[in-house]
Coordinates of C-alpha atoms in Angstrom, one line a residue:
M1 CA 15.6 19.7 20.0
K2 CA 18.8 18.2 21.1
N3 CA 17.4 15.2 20.1
F4 CA 16.3 16.5 16.6
F5 CA 19.8 16.9 15.6
S6 CA 21.4 14.0 17.6
N7 CA 22.1 12.3 14.5
L8 CA 22.8 14.8 11.9
K9 CA 25.5 12.9 9.6
G10 CA 23.3 10.0 9.7
D11 CA 20.1 11.5 9.0
A12 CA 21.3 13.8 6.4
F13 CA 23.0 11.4 4.6
G14 CA 19.9 8.4 4.9
G15 CA 17.6 11.4 3.9
I16 CA 19.6 12.4 0.5
T17 CA 19.9 9.3 -0.3
A18 CA 16.0 8.4 0.4
G19 CA 15.0 11.8 -1.8
I20 CA 17.2 10.3 -4.3
V21 CA 15.2 7.3 -4.4
A22 CA 12.3 9.3 -4.4
L23 CA 12.4 11.1 -7.7
P24 CA 11.9 8.6 -10.0
L25 CA 9.0 7.2 -8.1
A26 CA 7.1 10.3 -8.0
L27 CA 7.5 11.5 -11.7
A28 CA 6.2 8.2 -12.6
F29 CA 3.9 8.3 -10.0
G30 CA 2.8 12.1 -11.2
V31 CA 2.1 11.2 -14.7
S32 CA 1.0 7.8 -13.9
S33 CA -2.0 9.9 -11.8
G34 CA -2.8 11.7 -14.7
L35 CA -1.8 15.3 -13.3
G36 CA 1.7 15.2 -14.7
P37 CA 5.2 14.7 -12.9
T38 CA 4.9 18.2 -11.2
A39 CA 2.1 17.0 -9.2
G40 CA 4.4 14.0 -8.1
L41 CA 7.5 16.2 -6.6
Y42 CA 5.0 18.4 -5.2
G43 CA 3.6 15.3 -3.7
A44 CA 7.3 13.7 -3.0
I45 CA 8.5 17.4 -1.8
F46 CA 5.3 18.7 1.2
I47 CA 4.6 15.4 2.7
S48 CA 7.7 14.2 2.8
F49 CA 8.9 17.5 5.1
F50 CA 5.2 17.8 7.1
A51 CA 4.7 13.8 7.8
A52 CA 8.4 13.9 9.1
L53 CA 7.5 17.0 10.9
F54 CA 4.2 16.0 12.8
G55 CA 4.2 12.6 12.4
G56 CA 4.4 9.9 14.9
T57 CA 7.3 7.7 13.4
N58 CA 10.7 9.2 13.4
T59 CA 12.1 7.2 10.5
Q60 CA 9.1 7.2 7.9
I61 CA 9.7 8.6 4.8
S62 CA 6.2 9.5 3.3
G63 CA 4.9 10.7 -0.8
P64 CA 3.2 9.5 -3.6
T65 CA 2.6 5.6 -3.3
A66 CA 1.7 2.8 -5.3
P67 CA -2.1 1.9 -3.4
M68 CA -2.6 6.0 -2.6
T69 CA -1.6 6.7 -6.4
A70 CA -3.4 4.3 -8.3
V71 CA -7.0 5.2 -6.5
S72 CA -5.7 8.5 -6.6
M73 CA -6.2 8.0 -10.7
V74 CA -9.0 6.8 -10.3
I75 CA -11.0 10.0 -8.6
I76 CA -8.3 12.2 -11.3
A77 CA -10.4 10.7 -14.0
G78 CA -13.8 10.6 -13.0
I79 CA -13.7 14.0 -12.1
V80 CA -12.0 15.3 -15.8
A81 CA -14.5 13.3 -17.2
A82 CA -17.2 15.1 -15.7
N83 CA -15.7 18.2 -16.8
D84 CA -15.4 17.2 -20.5
G85 CA -11.8 16.4 -20.5
D86 CA -10.8 19.5 -19.1
V87 CA -7.5 18.9 -16.5
T88 CA -7.5 22.8 -16.3
K89 CA -11.1 23.1 -14.9
A90 CA -11.0 19.7 -12.9
L91 CA -8.2 20.7 -10.9
P92 CA -9.7 22.7 -8.2
A93 CA -12.2 19.9 -7.4
I94 CA -9.4 17.5 -7.8
L95 CA -7.0 19.2 -5.0
T96 CA -10.4 19.7 -2.6
V97 CA -10.8 16.2 -3.1
F98 CA -7.0 15.5 -1.8
L99 CA -7.5 18.3 1.0
L100 CA -10.4 16.6 2.4
A101 CA -8.5 13.9 3.0
G102 CA -5.7 14.6 4.5
L103 CA -8.5 17.1 6.4
F104 CA -9.7 13.5 7.3
Q105 CA -6.3 12.2 8.0
I106 CA -5.8 14.7 10.5
G107 CA -9.2 14.0 12.2
L108 CA -8.5 9.9 12.7
G109 CA -5.6 10.9 14.8
F110 CA -7.5 13.8 16.9
L111 CA -9.9 10.6 17.3
G112 CA -7.2 8.5 18.2
L113 CA -8.5 5.6 15.5
G114 CA -5.4 5.3 14.2
K115 CA -5.1 1.8 16.7
Y116 CA -7.5 0.2 14.6
I117 CA -6.1 -0.4 11.5
R118 CA -4.7 -3.4 13.4
Y119 CA -7.4 -5.3 13.1
I120 CA -7.3 -5.1 9.1
P121 CA -7.0 -9.3 7.2
Y122 CA -3.8 -9.9 6.0
P123 CA -6.1 -11.8 3.3
V124 CA -8.0 -8.1 2.7
V125 CA -4.6 -6.6 2.3
S126 CA -2.4 -9.3 0.7
G127 CA -5.8 -8.5 -2.1
F128 CA -5.6 -5.4 -2.3
M129 CA -1.9 -4.9 -2.8
T130 CA -1.8 -7.8 -5.4
A131 CA -4.7 -5.5 -7.5
I132 CA -2.7 -2.4 -6.7
G133 CA 0.2 -4.1 -9.0
V134 CA -2.1 -5.8 -11.8
I135 CA -3.6 -2.1 -12.0
I136 CA 0.3 -0.4 -13.0
L137 CA 0.7 -3.3 -14.9
L138 CA -2.4 -3.2 -17.1
T139 CA -2.2 0.8 -16.9
Q140 CA 1.2 1.4 -18.2
V141 CA 1.2 -1.3 -20.9
L142 CA 0.1 1.3 -23.4
P143 CA 2.6 4.1 -22.9
S144 CA 5.3 1.5 -22.8
L145 CA 4.3 0.1 -26.1
G146 CA 4.2 3.5 -27.5
Y147 CA 0.5 4.2 -27.7
Y148 CA -1.9 6.7 -26.7
P149 CA -5.7 5.9 -27.8
K150 CA -6.4 9.9 -28.2
E151 CA -3.6 10.2 -30.9
D152 CA -5.0 6.8 -32.5
A153 CA -7.1 8.5 -35.8
A154 CA -9.1 5.2 -36.0
F155 CA -9.8 4.9 -33.0
V156 CA -11.1 8.1 -32.5
A157 CA -13.5 7.9 -35.2
K158 CA -15.1 4.8 -33.6
F159 CA -16.6 8.1 -30.6
K160 CA -18.0 11.4 -33.6
A161 CA -21.7 9.7 -33.4
Q162 CA -21.5 9.7 -30.1
A163 CA -19.5 12.8 -29.4
E164 CA -22.0 14.6 -31.1
E165 CA -24.5 13.1 -29.2
V166 CA -22.9 14.5 -25.8
I167 CA -22.1 18.0 -27.6
L168 CA -26.2 18.0 -28.1
E169 CA -26.8 16.9 -24.5
N170 CA -24.5 20.0 -23.0
I171 CA -26.2 22.5 -25.6
L172 CA -29.6 21.3 -23.9
K173 CA -28.3 21.3 -20.6
D174 CA -26.9 24.7 -21.2
E175 CA -30.7 25.6 -22.3
A176 CA -32.6 24.2 -19.9
G177 CA -30.6 26.0 -17.4
E178 CA -31.3 29.2 -18.9
G179 CA -34.5 28.6 -19.1
I180 CA -35.1 27.9 -22.5
L181 CA -38.1 26.0 -23.7
V182 CA -36.2 23.4 -26.2
L183 CA -39.8 22.2 -27.7
E184 CA -40.9 25.7 -28.1
D185 CA -37.2 27.0 -29.3
F186 CA -36.4 24.7 -31.6
K187 CA -34.0 27.8 -33.9
E188 CA -31.9 28.4 -31.1
T189 CA -31.2 25.2 -30.7
I190 CA -29.6 24.9 -33.6
N191 CA -28.3 28.5 -33.7
R192 CA -25.7 27.1 -31.3
A193 CA -25.7 23.5 -33.0
A194 CA -24.2 25.8 -35.8
K195 CA -21.4 26.8 -34.2
I196 CA -20.0 23.4 -33.6
T197 CA -17.3 22.8 -35.9
P198 CA -15.2 19.6 -36.4
A199 CA -12.1 20.5 -34.3
D200 CA -14.8 20.3 -31.4
I201 CA -16.5 17.5 -32.5
D202 CA -13.0 15.2 -33.5
R203 CA -12.0 17.2 -29.9
E204 CA -15.0 15.1 -27.8
A205 CA -14.0 12.1 -29.8
Q206 CA -10.8 12.1 -28.4
I207 CA -12.1 12.1 -24.5
L208 CA -14.4 9.9 -25.1
A209 CA -11.5 7.1 -26.6
A210 CA -9.7 8.0 -23.6
K211 CA -12.1 7.7 -21.6
N212 CA -12.5 3.9 -23.1
A213 CA -9.0 2.9 -23.1
S214 CA -9.0 4.0 -19.2
G215 CA -8.3 2.1 -16.1
T216 CA -7.7 -1.7 -16.4
I217 CA -11.2 -2.7 -18.5
G218 CA -9.9 -0.3 -20.7
A219 CA -6.3 -1.3 -21.5
I220 CA -7.8 -5.1 -22.0
R221 CA -10.0 -3.9 -24.6
V222 CA -7.4 -1.8 -26.7
F223 CA -4.8 -3.9 -25.8
S224 CA -4.9 -5.7 -29.6
R225 CA -5.0 -2.4 -31.1
A226 CA -1.7 -1.6 -29.6
I227 CA 0.0 -4.3 -30.3
K228 CA -0.7 -3.0 -34.1
N229 CA 0.0 -0.1 -33.0
I230 CA 3.8 -0.1 -31.8
N231 CA 6.1 2.4 -31.4
W232 CA 8.9 -0.2 -31.1
L233 CA 10.9 2.7 -30.0
E234 CA 8.8 3.5 -27.0
L235 CA 9.0 -0.2 -26.6
I236 CA 12.8 -0.6 -26.8
L237 CA 13.2 2.8 -24.1
A238 CA 10.6 1.0 -21.9
L239 CA 12.3 -2.6 -21.8
G240 CA 16.0 -1.2 -21.5
T241 CA 14.8 0.7 -18.1
I242 CA 13.0 -2.5 -16.9
F243 CA 16.6 -4.8 -17.7
I244 CA 18.7 -1.8 -16.0
I245 CA 16.0 -1.7 -12.9
Y246 CA 16.9 -5.4 -12.1
G247 CA 20.1 -6.4 -13.8
F248 CA 21.8 -3.4 -12.0
K249 CA 20.5 -4.8 -8.6
R250 CA 22.7 -8.1 -9.2
I251 CA 25.6 -5.3 -9.9
T252 CA 25.7 -3.6 -6.1
T253 CA 22.4 -2.6 -4.3
A254 CA 23.9 0.6 -3.0
I255 CA 23.1 2.8 -5.6
P256 CA 19.2 3.3 -6.6
S257 CA 19.1 0.6 -9.4
T258 CA 16.0 2.2 -10.5
L259 CA 18.2 6.4 -10.9
V260 CA 20.5 4.5 -12.6
A261 CA 17.9 3.0 -15.6
L262 CA 16.4 6.7 -15.4
I263 CA 19.7 8.4 -15.9
V264 CA 20.8 5.8 -18.5
M265 CA 17.9 5.6 -20.4
S266 CA 17.3 9.4 -20.5
G267 CA 20.7 10.0 -21.5
I268 CA 20.8 7.9 -24.8
A269 CA 17.0 9.0 -25.7
V270 CA 18.8 13.2 -25.4
G271 CA 22.8 12.5 -26.3
F272 CA 21.6 10.2 -29.6
S273 CA 18.4 13.0 -30.3
L274 CA 15.9 10.2 -30.8
D275 CA 12.6 11.4 -31.4
Y276 CA 10.8 10.3 -28.4
R277 CA 7.9 11.3 -26.1
T278 CA 9.0 13.6 -23.4
I279 CA 7.0 13.9 -19.9
Q280 CA 5.0 17.3 -19.4
E281 CA 7.1 20.4 -18.6
I282 CA 8.5 20.2 -14.8
P283 CA 8.6 24.4 -13.8
G284 CA 11.8 25.1 -12.1
G285 CA 10.6 28.2 -10.1
I286 CA 9.5 27.6 -6.5
P287 CA 6.1 26.6 -5.4
V288 CA 2.8 29.0 -5.2
P289 CA -0.2 27.6 -4.1
K290 CA -2.9 27.2 -6.2
W291 CA -5.8 29.4 -4.8
E292 CA -8.3 28.3 -7.3
I293 CA -9.1 25.3 -4.8
I294 CA -10.9 28.2 -2.5
T295 CA -12.9 28.4 -5.2
A296 CA -14.3 24.3 -5.2
F297 CA -14.2 24.5 -1.5
S298 CA -18.1 25.0 -0.6
F299 CA -20.6 22.2 0.5
S300 CA -22.4 22.0 -2.7
T301 CA -19.6 21.3 -4.5
I302 CA -17.2 18.7 -2.1
S303 CA -20.5 17.0 -1.1
P304 CA -20.6 14.6 -3.9
Y305 CA -16.8 13.5 -3.7
I306 CA -16.9 13.7 0.9
F307 CA -17.2 9.5 1.1
T308 CA -14.3 9.5 -2.2
A309 CA -11.9 11.4 0.2
L310 CA -12.9 9.8 3.3
T311 CA -11.8 6.3 1.6
L312 CA -8.6 7.8 0.2
S313 CA -8.0 9.1 4.0
L314 CA -8.0 5.7 5.1
L315 CA -6.4 3.8 2.5
G316 CA -3.7 6.1 2.9
A317 CA -3.6 5.6 6.9
I318 CA -3.5 2.0 6.3
D319 CA -0.4 2.1 3.8
S320 CA 1.5 4.3 6.5
L321 CA 0.6 2.3 9.7
L322 CA 1.8 -1.0 7.5
T323 CA 5.2 0.9 6.6
S324 CA 5.3 2.6 10.4
V325 CA 5.3 -1.1 11.6
V326 CA 7.6 -2.1 9.1
A327 CA 10.1 1.0 10.8
D328 CA 9.2 -0.5 14.1
N329 CA 10.6 -3.9 13.7
M330 CA 13.7 -2.4 11.8
T331 CA 14.5 0.6 14.4
K332 CA 13.7 -1.7 17.7
T333 CA 11.5 1.5 18.2
K334 CA 7.5 2.0 18.8
H335 CA 5.5 4.5 16.6
K336 CA 2.8 6.4 17.7
P337 CA -0.3 5.5 15.5
N338 CA -2.7 8.8 16.1
K339 CA -0.1 11.3 15.6
E340 CA 1.5 9.7 13.2
L341 CA -2.0 10.3 11.5
V342 CA -2.0 13.7 12.2
G343 CA 1.2 14.4 10.4
Q344 CA 0.2 12.4 7.2
G345 CA -3.1 14.7 6.8
I346 CA -1.1 17.6 7.3
G347 CA 1.3 16.7 4.3
N348 CA -1.7 15.8 2.1
S349 CA -3.4 18.7 3.4
I350 CA -0.1 21.2 2.7
A351 CA 0.7 19.4 -1.2
A352 CA -3.6 19.4 -2.4
I353 CA -2.8 22.9 -1.6
F354 CA 0.3 23.2 -3.6
G355 CA -1.0 20.9 -6.6
G356 CA 0.0 17.9 -5.3
I357 CA -0.8 14.6 -5.5
P358 CA -1.9 12.5 -1.8
G359 CA 0.5 9.9 -0.6
A360 CA 1.4 8.2 3.0
G361 CA 4.4 6.3 4.5
A362 CA 6.7 4.6 1.5
T363 CA 8.4 1.1 2.9
I364 CA 11.1 1.2 0.5
R365 CA 12.3 4.5 0.9
T366 CA 12.0 4.5 4.9
V367 CA 14.0 1.2 4.9
V368 CA 16.7 2.9 2.5
N369 CA 16.5 6.2 5.1
I370 CA 17.1 3.4 7.9
N371 CA 19.9 1.5 6.2
A372 CA 21.5 4.6 5.2
G373 CA 21.8 5.9 9.1
G374 CA 18.9 7.8 9.4
K375 CA 16.8 7.8 13.0
T376 CA 14.9 11.4 13.6
K377 CA 12.0 13.0 11.9
L378 CA 15.3 15.5 10.6
S379 CA 15.9 12.7 7.8
G380 CA 12.1 12.5 6.3
M381 CA 12.3 16.7 6.3
I382 CA 16.1 16.6 4.2
A383 CA 14.7 14.3 1.6
G384 CA 11.8 17.0 1.2
V385 CA 14.4 19.5 1.0
M386 CA 16.9 17.3 -0.8
L387 CA 13.8 16.7 -3.5
L388 CA 12.9 20.9 -3.9
F389 CA 16.9 21.2 -4.3
I390 CA 16.4 18.9 -7.2
M391 CA 13.5 20.4 -9.1
L392 CA 15.0 23.8 -8.9
L393 CA 18.1 23.7 -10.2
L394 CA 17.1 20.3 -12.6
G395 CA 13.7 21.3 -13.4
P396 CA 14.4 21.7 -17.8
I397 CA 16.4 18.7 -17.3
A398 CA 13.8 16.6 -15.5
S399 CA 11.5 17.5 -18.5
K400 CA 13.3 15.5 -21.0
I401 CA 12.9 12.2 -19.3
P402 CA 11.4 9.9 -21.9
A403 CA 8.0 8.6 -20.8
A404 CA 8.4 4.9 -22.0
V405 CA 11.4 5.1 -19.2
L406 CA 8.3 5.9 -16.4
A407 CA 6.2 3.4 -18.0
G408 CA 9.0 1.1 -17.9
I409 CA 10.0 2.6 -13.7
L410 CA 6.4 1.7 -12.6
I411 CA 6.0 -2.1 -14.3
T412 CA 9.0 -3.0 -11.8
V413 CA 6.9 -1.0 -9.1
G414 CA 3.9 -2.6 -10.1
I415 CA 5.9 -6.5 -10.0
G416 CA 7.0 -5.0 -6.9
V417 CA 4.4 -3.9 -5.0
M418 CA 2.1 -7.8 -5.2
D419 CA 2.1 -10.1 -2.2
Y420 CA 3.8 -13.1 -3.4
K421 CA 3.6 -13.9 0.6
G422 CA 0.3 -14.3 0.5
L423 CA 0.2 -15.5 -3.4
K424 CA 2.7 -18.4 -2.7
A425 CA 0.4 -19.9 0.9
I426 CA -2.6 -20.2 -1.8
P427 CA -1.7 -23.4 -2.1
H428 CA -1.4 -24.6 1.3
L429 CA -3.7 -22.8 3.3
P430 CA -6.8 -25.2 4.5
K431 CA -10.1 -25.5 3.1
D432 CA -12.4 -24.8 5.7
I433 CA -15.7 -24.1 4.0
K434 CA -17.4 -25.5 1.9
L435 CA -19.1 -23.6 -2.0
G436 CA -21.8 -25.8 -3.2
F437 CA -19.5 -29.2 -3.4
V438 CA -16.2 -27.4 -3.2
K439 CA -14.3 -27.2 -0.6
V440 CA -12.2 -23.2 -0.8
S441 CA -10.1 -21.6 1.8
S442 CA -12.3 -18.6 3.4
E443 CA -8.6 -17.2 3.6
V444 CA -8.0 -17.2 0.1
L445 CA -12.2 -16.9 -1.0
I446 CA -11.3 -13.3 1.2
M447 CA -8.1 -12.5 -0.9
L448 CA -9.4 -13.3 -4.3
I449 CA -12.9 -11.7 -3.9
V450 CA -10.9 -8.1 -2.9
L451 CA -7.9 -8.7 -5.7
F452 CA -10.5 -9.3 -8.2
L453 CA -12.8 -6.7 -7.5
S454 CA -10.5 -4.5 -6.4
T455 CA -8.9 -4.7 -10.2
F456 CA -12.3 -4.6 -12.6
W457 CA -14.2 -2.4 -10.2
D458 CA -13.3 -0.5 -7.2
L459 CA -10.4 -0.7 -4.9
I460 CA -12.7 1.2 -2.2
Y461 CA -15.2 -0.9 -2.5
A462 CA -13.6 -4.0 -2.5
V463 CA -11.7 -3.7 0.7
G464 CA -14.8 -2.7 2.2
I465 CA -16.8 -5.6 0.9
G466 CA -13.4 -7.8 2.0
L467 CA -13.9 -6.9 5.5
V468 CA -17.8 -7.1 5.9
I469 CA -16.7 -10.8 4.5
A470 CA -13.4 -11.5 6.7
S471 CA -15.4 -10.0 9.7
L472 CA -18.4 -12.3 9.4
M473 CA -16.6 -15.5 8.7
F474 CA -14.2 -15.1 11.7
M475 CA -17.5 -14.4 13.4
K476 CA -18.5 -17.8 12.7
K477 CA -15.4 -20.0 13.6
I478 CA -14.7 -17.8 17.0
G479 CA -18.6 -19.5 17.5
D480 CA -17.8 -22.6 16.4
I481 CA -14.7 -22.9 17.7
T482 CA -14.4 -21.4 21.2
G483 CA -17.4 -19.3 21.8
K484 CA -15.2 -18.0 24.1
R485 CA -12.8 -14.8 25.6
S486 CA -10.1 -14.1 23.0
L487 CA -6.7 -13.4 25.5
V488 CA -3.3 -12.7 24.2
K489 CA -1.4 -10.1 26.2
A490 CA 2.0 -9.1 26.6
I491 CA 1.3 -9.1 30.5
D492 CA 2.5 -10.5 33.2
E493 CA 0.7 -13.6 34.6
K494 CA -0.2 -15.8 36.9
S495 CA 1.6 -19.5 37.0
W496 CA -0.6 -22.3 36.2
P497 CA -0.5 -25.0 39.6
D498 CA 1.3 -27.3 37.3
E499 CA 4.2 -24.5 37.1
Q500 CA 4.9 -24.2 41.0
S501 CA 7.3 -27.0 40.9
F502 CA 9.4 -25.7 38.1
P503 CA 13.0 -25.6 39.6
K504 CA 14.1 -22.8 40.8
E505 CA 17.7 -23.0 39.9
L506 CA 16.3 -22.9 35.6
Q507 CA 13.6 -20.5 36.4
E508 CA 16.2 -17.3 35.0
E509 CA 16.6 -19.7 32.3
V510 CA 13.4 -20.9 31.3
F511 CA 10.8 -18.3 30.3
I512 CA 7.5 -19.2 30.6
K513 CA 4.6 -18.0 28.4
H514 CA 0.3 -18.3 28.1
V515 CA -1.4 -18.3 25.3
K516 CA -4.7 -18.1 26.0
G517 CA -7.5 -17.7 22.7
P518 CA -7.9 -17.6 18.8
L519 CA -4.8 -15.8 17.6
F520 CA -6.6 -13.6 14.4
F521 CA -5.8 -10.9 13.4
G522 CA -7.3 -9.2 15.8
S523 CA -5.0 -10.1 19.0
T524 CA -1.5 -10.2 16.7
S525 CA -0.1 -7.0 17.7
D526 CA -0.7 -8.0 21.2
F527 CA 0.8 -11.3 20.9
Q528 CA 4.2 -10.0 18.8
Q529 CA 4.8 -7.6 22.2
L530 CA 5.8 -11.2 23.0
A531 CA 8.9 -10.2 21.9
M532 CA 9.7 -7.2 24.5
Q533 CA 8.6 -9.1 27.0
I534 CA 11.6 -11.7 27.4
P535 CA 14.0 -11.3 30.0
D536 CA 17.8 -10.8 28.6
T537 CA 18.6 -14.2 30.7
A538 CA 15.8 -16.4 29.3
S539 CA 18.0 -18.4 26.1
T540 CA 14.4 -21.0 26.5
I541 CA 11.1 -20.3 25.9
I542 CA 8.1 -22.3 27.0
M543 CA 5.0 -21.6 24.9
R544 CA 1.7 -22.8 27.0
L545 CA -0.9 -22.7 24.0
V546 CA -3.7 -25.4 24.8
R547 CA -5.6 -22.9 24.7
M548 CA -4.9 -21.6 21.5
H549 CA -7.1 -23.5 19.7
Y550 CA -7.5 -21.5 16.1
M551 CA -5.0 -19.1 13.9
D552 CA -5.8 -17.0 10.9
Q553 CA -2.9 -16.0 8.3
S554 CA -2.6 -12.8 10.3
G555 CA -1.8 -15.0 13.3
L556 CA 0.3 -17.4 11.6
Y557 CA 2.4 -14.7 10.5
A558 CA 3.0 -13.1 13.2
M559 CA 3.8 -16.6 15.2
E560 CA 6.5 -17.0 12.0
D561 CA 7.9 -13.5 12.3
I562 CA 8.4 -13.5 15.9
L563 CA 9.6 -17.3 16.0
L564 CA 12.4 -15.9 13.9
D565 CA 13.3 -12.9 15.4
L566 CA 13.7 -15.0 18.4
K567 CA 16.1 -18.0 16.4
N568 CA 18.4 -14.9 15.1
K569 CA 18.6 -14.3 18.6
E570 CA 19.8 -18.0 19.6
V571 CA 16.8 -18.4 21.6
E572 CA 15.0 -22.0 22.2
V573 CA 11.3 -21.9 22.2
L574 CA 8.9 -25.6 23.0
F575 CA 5.7 -25.5 22.4
V576 CA 3.1 -27.2 24.9
G577 CA -0.4 -28.9 24.2
L578 CA -0.1 -27.2 21.0
Q579 CA -3.3 -27.7 19.3
E580 CA -5.2 -29.1 15.7
Q581 CA -5.9 -26.3 13.6
P582 CA -2.3 -24.7 14.5
K583 CA -0.8 -27.0 14.1
Y584 CA -2.2 -27.9 10.2
M585 CA -1.8 -24.0 9.7
M586 CA 2.3 -23.7 11.1
E587 CA 2.8 -27.2 9.1
R588 CA 1.7 -25.6 5.7
I589 CA 4.6 -22.9 6.3
D590 CA 7.0 -25.0 7.5
I591 CA 7.0 -23.3 10.6
I592 CA 7.4 -26.8 12.1
P593 CA 10.1 -28.2 11.4
D594 CA 11.3 -25.3 10.5
F595 CA 11.9 -23.5 13.2
I596 CA 10.3 -25.6 15.6
P597 CA 11.2 -29.3 15.5
R598 CA 9.2 -32.1 16.2
E599 CA 10.5 -32.8 19.2
H600 CA 10.1 -29.3 20.6
I601 CA 6.9 -29.9 20.3
F602 CA 5.2 -31.5 24.3
D603 CA 1.8 -32.8 24.5
D604 CA 2.1 -31.9 28.4
F605 CA 4.6 -29.7 30.8
D606 CA 5.8 -32.8 33.4
D607 CA 7.1 -34.2 29.3
C608 CA 8.7 -30.8 28.7
V609 CA 10.1 -30.3 32.1
Q610 CA 11.9 -33.1 31.9
W611 CA 13.3 -32.6 28.7
I612 CA 14.5 -29.1 30.1
N613 CA 16.0 -30.8 33.1
K614 CA 17.9 -33.6 30.9
N615 CA 19.0 -30.7 27.6
I616 CA 20.2 -27.7 30.2
E617 CA 21.5 -29.9 32.9
D618 CA 25.0 -29.4 32.7
K619 CA 24.9 -25.4 32.7
Y620 CA 24.1 -26.5 37.1

């Protein structure tokens, strides 16, 4: 308990700042999901508080994130469509899926599976994150233009014939469930059909129109109609929001530009009494559990969604643990991956019970918390409490926020979440496989497959396919290159024979590290421990790489991160025995010569020792 309150002032400031940053994002993600801004706020409140309390990363701020919202949006749309477009009717099943996802995360943590998340290759993560950005951009184009398919009478009219067909099918299904033999009793069917009103047909047609325009393909399908029916006020509000978010960052980053944009644009819309579309009403009372979730929690009702919930839980685990790694790098600490999964699972489970959308560790909010002084779990809990106070005090005011402003915020989120580092590397990665008459990079191919499938088909299946392809390609490469063991460990090692005569007076100044076997996505975590085992007295590091025959993109960026960290510490790095393929990879992104000058690369150890004797002998 003493450690819990050891940094009260810093945690309070960090938590309050992170809570303020989370507010517009929580509202935007809630609206984007289809459950409304309240669901986004509830998710941010409960996940932030309980994931911090029970999690394994002291400085992590959790809540709805872009990847989790993108997947949740697809799940919600599917369940709502299966319930005749009635969100209220579909809500118990939706929240049941979210609750299951949280429970699965708890199970993953107790089973100790958190440590295996690091085996997901970089190209799969890169393609997935870029797809998330594309999905957000495409799905927010329509609301930023002020176009809503359900309100386009001409578009809805196209679905009236189909609406009548759906209604008739529902009548026949009802009769079959009641044991009525339709072919023997047409009168009953005719009587029921006679009760259908034009309003019923219009309502079903609107549902079909909205379904037809949902998702990335749907947004592309109706884009031309949206352009012809632009609501210029909504577009100006969205563009103004985007302009302020990017423009205010150039003035100062001390105040979150997203919050500034939300306040300024909403203030203009309200102050000038503009005729704009608002978000759904946000209740001002204390959140209450959605007890109807209990009625949906039976095996027969949840069995169709078990796989969906499991994949959502895995995505949340990946999202959270990647943010935990970022927090570790900033704070020089080490998170507990399995405990973090348990905390995230508890947060998501409780959020689901109260009607919140699922979430995960949020990188931007975590970075804000750390920079503002947060160091313990208290900061994440304070962020959740801060959001609760804002909702209770400002709920009616927040209900007047323009929907176009949140669309503008989400567009900037979509732009920011893309993996530009991976995209920029595409032209420079080696073309190592042949497809027909064309040679391509296997890493680029995996990234593009995941990107395309995630954007236009299914996020979860895309990641699974990407993992399978990456694993098969990796096994082939390892079989072709070495067929031997991979050993990249941050442990004490025995000296090699040619190191026995290394000058004793230099042994405190110079640290020798052997890297054996391929540096790939499965060994980067161990390799990253290298920086932590370097003695404080060492000013020079010799990396012996003669047995490292292969390096993939994940290993490449792990090497880049370590070299950057060593450069910041003014530690000089020398390479001995660098092989052709790793050298080619490092030259593609300018690790050589930006971090390792060519004069610091030696073919054999004796040449390296001569260079050391010549360049640091003046110290002795």
